C-alpha cells in the first residue's frame, strides 16, 4: 500500500514535470514545483518513507534529512487541504 493516496475528488497530472492537482469538489487547482511533483509521485508509488527518500535521493541532490522534511511538509499540506490522505 503506497505511503499516500489521493482523495476521491483529487486528480493529479504530473505532465511536463510540474504537477497539477485538481480538487474536483472545490473546482480549484494547485501547481507543484518539480521537486514536489517527484515527491508526490514517489509517495503514491512506494510503501514507506525510507523507500520514498531512497528513490528521491537518486534524483535530487539533497540529504536524506532534507528530503524527509520536504516530504513531511508536502504530505501535511496535501492532507490538510483534503487532496490526499495517508494510505490505510
Tab-separated table of C-alpha atoms in Angstrom:
chain	number	residue	atom	x	y	z
A	1	UNK	CA	0.000	0.000	0.000
A	2	UNK	CA	1.606	3.321	-1.014
A	3	UNK	CA	2.584	5.845	1.627
A	4	UNK	CA	-0.032	8.315	0.378
A	5	UNK	CA	-3.171	8.185	-1.730
A	6	UNK	CA	-5.157	10.915	-3.401
A	7	UNK	CA	-8.666	11.531	-2.159
A	8	UNK	CA	-11.527	10.572	-4.468
A	9	UNK	CA	-12.114	14.154	-5.602
A	10	UNK	CA	-8.438	14.808	-6.447
A	11	UNK	CA	-6.860	14.434	-9.870
A	12	UNK	CA	-3.077	14.601	-10.337
A	13	UNK	CA	-1.344	15.362	-13.626
A	14	UNK	CA	2.467	15.275	-13.475
A	15	UNK	CA	2.844	16.256	-17.146
A	16	UNK	CA	5.962	18.234	-18.074
A	17	UNK	CA	7.413	17.840	-14.565
A	18	UNK	CA	5.238	20.496	-12.987
A	19	UNK	CA	2.444	18.680	-11.220
A	20	UNK	CA	-1.113	19.906	-11.182
A	21	UNK	CA	-3.616	18.811	-8.562
A	22	UNK	CA	-7.291	19.441	-9.210
A	23	UNK	CA	-9.785	19.415	-6.371
A	24	UNK	CA	-12.978	18.372	-8.140
A	25	UNK	CA	-15.170	19.308	-5.183
A	26	UNK	CA	-13.906	22.877	-4.854
A	27	UNK	CA	-13.044	23.374	-8.511
A	28	UNK	CA	-9.598	24.661	-7.587
A	29	UNK	CA	-6.193	23.569	-8.762
A	30	UNK	CA	-2.743	23.612	-7.235
A	31	UNK	CA	0.559	23.703	-9.080
A	32	UNK	CA	3.533	21.804	-7.675
A	33	UNK	CA	7.141	22.641	-8.380
A	34	UNK	CA	9.256	19.892	-9.994
A	35	UNK	CA	10.686	18.637	-6.677
A	36	UNK	CA	7.254	18.451	-5.028
A	37	UNK	CA	5.984	16.639	-8.125
A	38	UNK	CA	8.724	13.998	-7.770
A	39	UNK	CA	7.948	13.700	-4.060
A	40	UNK	CA	4.245	13.169	-4.663
A	41	UNK	CA	4.870	10.626	-7.416
A	42	UNK	CA	7.182	8.672	-5.098
A	43	UNK	CA	4.745	8.851	-2.155
A	44	UNK	CA	1.994	7.498	-4.410
A	45	UNK	CA	4.235	4.636	-5.540
A	46	UNK	CA	6.300	3.470	-2.547
A	47	UNK	CA	5.107	1.993	0.743
A	48	UNK	CA	7.424	3.582	3.297
A	49	UNK	CA	9.110	6.899	3.956
A	50	UNK	CA	12.501	5.175	3.706
A	51	UNK	CA	11.670	3.864	0.221
A	52	UNK	CA	10.457	7.289	-0.896
A	53	UNK	CA	13.581	9.015	0.439
A	54	UNK	CA	15.866	6.406	-1.164
A	55	UNK	CA	14.101	6.880	-4.522
A	56	UNK	CA	14.253	10.673	-4.266
A	57	UNK	CA	17.915	10.576	-3.248
A	58	UNK	CA	18.717	9.037	-6.638
A	59	UNK	CA	17.137	12.019	-8.418
A	60	UNK	CA	17.520	15.039	-6.158
A	61	UNK	CA	20.776	16.467	-4.818
A	62	UNK	CA	19.781	16.761	-1.156
A	63	UNK	CA	20.440	14.989	2.122
A	64	UNK	CA	18.050	12.357	3.412
A	65	UNK	CA	17.097	14.709	6.260
A	66	UNK	CA	16.138	17.481	3.835
A	67	UNK	CA	14.146	15.046	1.696
A	68	UNK	CA	12.308	13.691	4.758
A	69	UNK	CA	11.468	17.202	5.919
A	70	UNK	CA	10.205	18.178	2.471
A	71	UNK	CA	8.141	15.013	2.199
A	72	UNK	CA	6.632	15.592	5.638
A	73	UNK	CA	5.752	19.184	4.747
A	74	UNK	CA	4.218	18.217	1.404
A	75	UNK	CA	2.143	15.343	2.757
A	76	UNK	CA	0.976	17.525	5.640
A	77	UNK	CA	-0.193	20.288	3.314
A	78	UNK	CA	-1.922	17.883	0.942
A	79	UNK	CA	-3.654	16.171	3.857
A	80	UNK	CA	-4.759	19.480	5.404
A	81	UNK	CA	-6.177	20.538	2.028
A	82	UNK	CA	-8.040	17.200	1.720
A	83	UNK	CA	-6.225	16.441	-1.528
A	84	UNK	CA	-4.511	13.326	-0.183
A	85	UNK	CA	-4.542	11.060	2.831
A	86	UNK	CA	-2.198	8.513	4.357
A	87	UNK	CA	-2.807	5.082	2.915
A	88	UNK	CA	-4.565	2.741	5.342
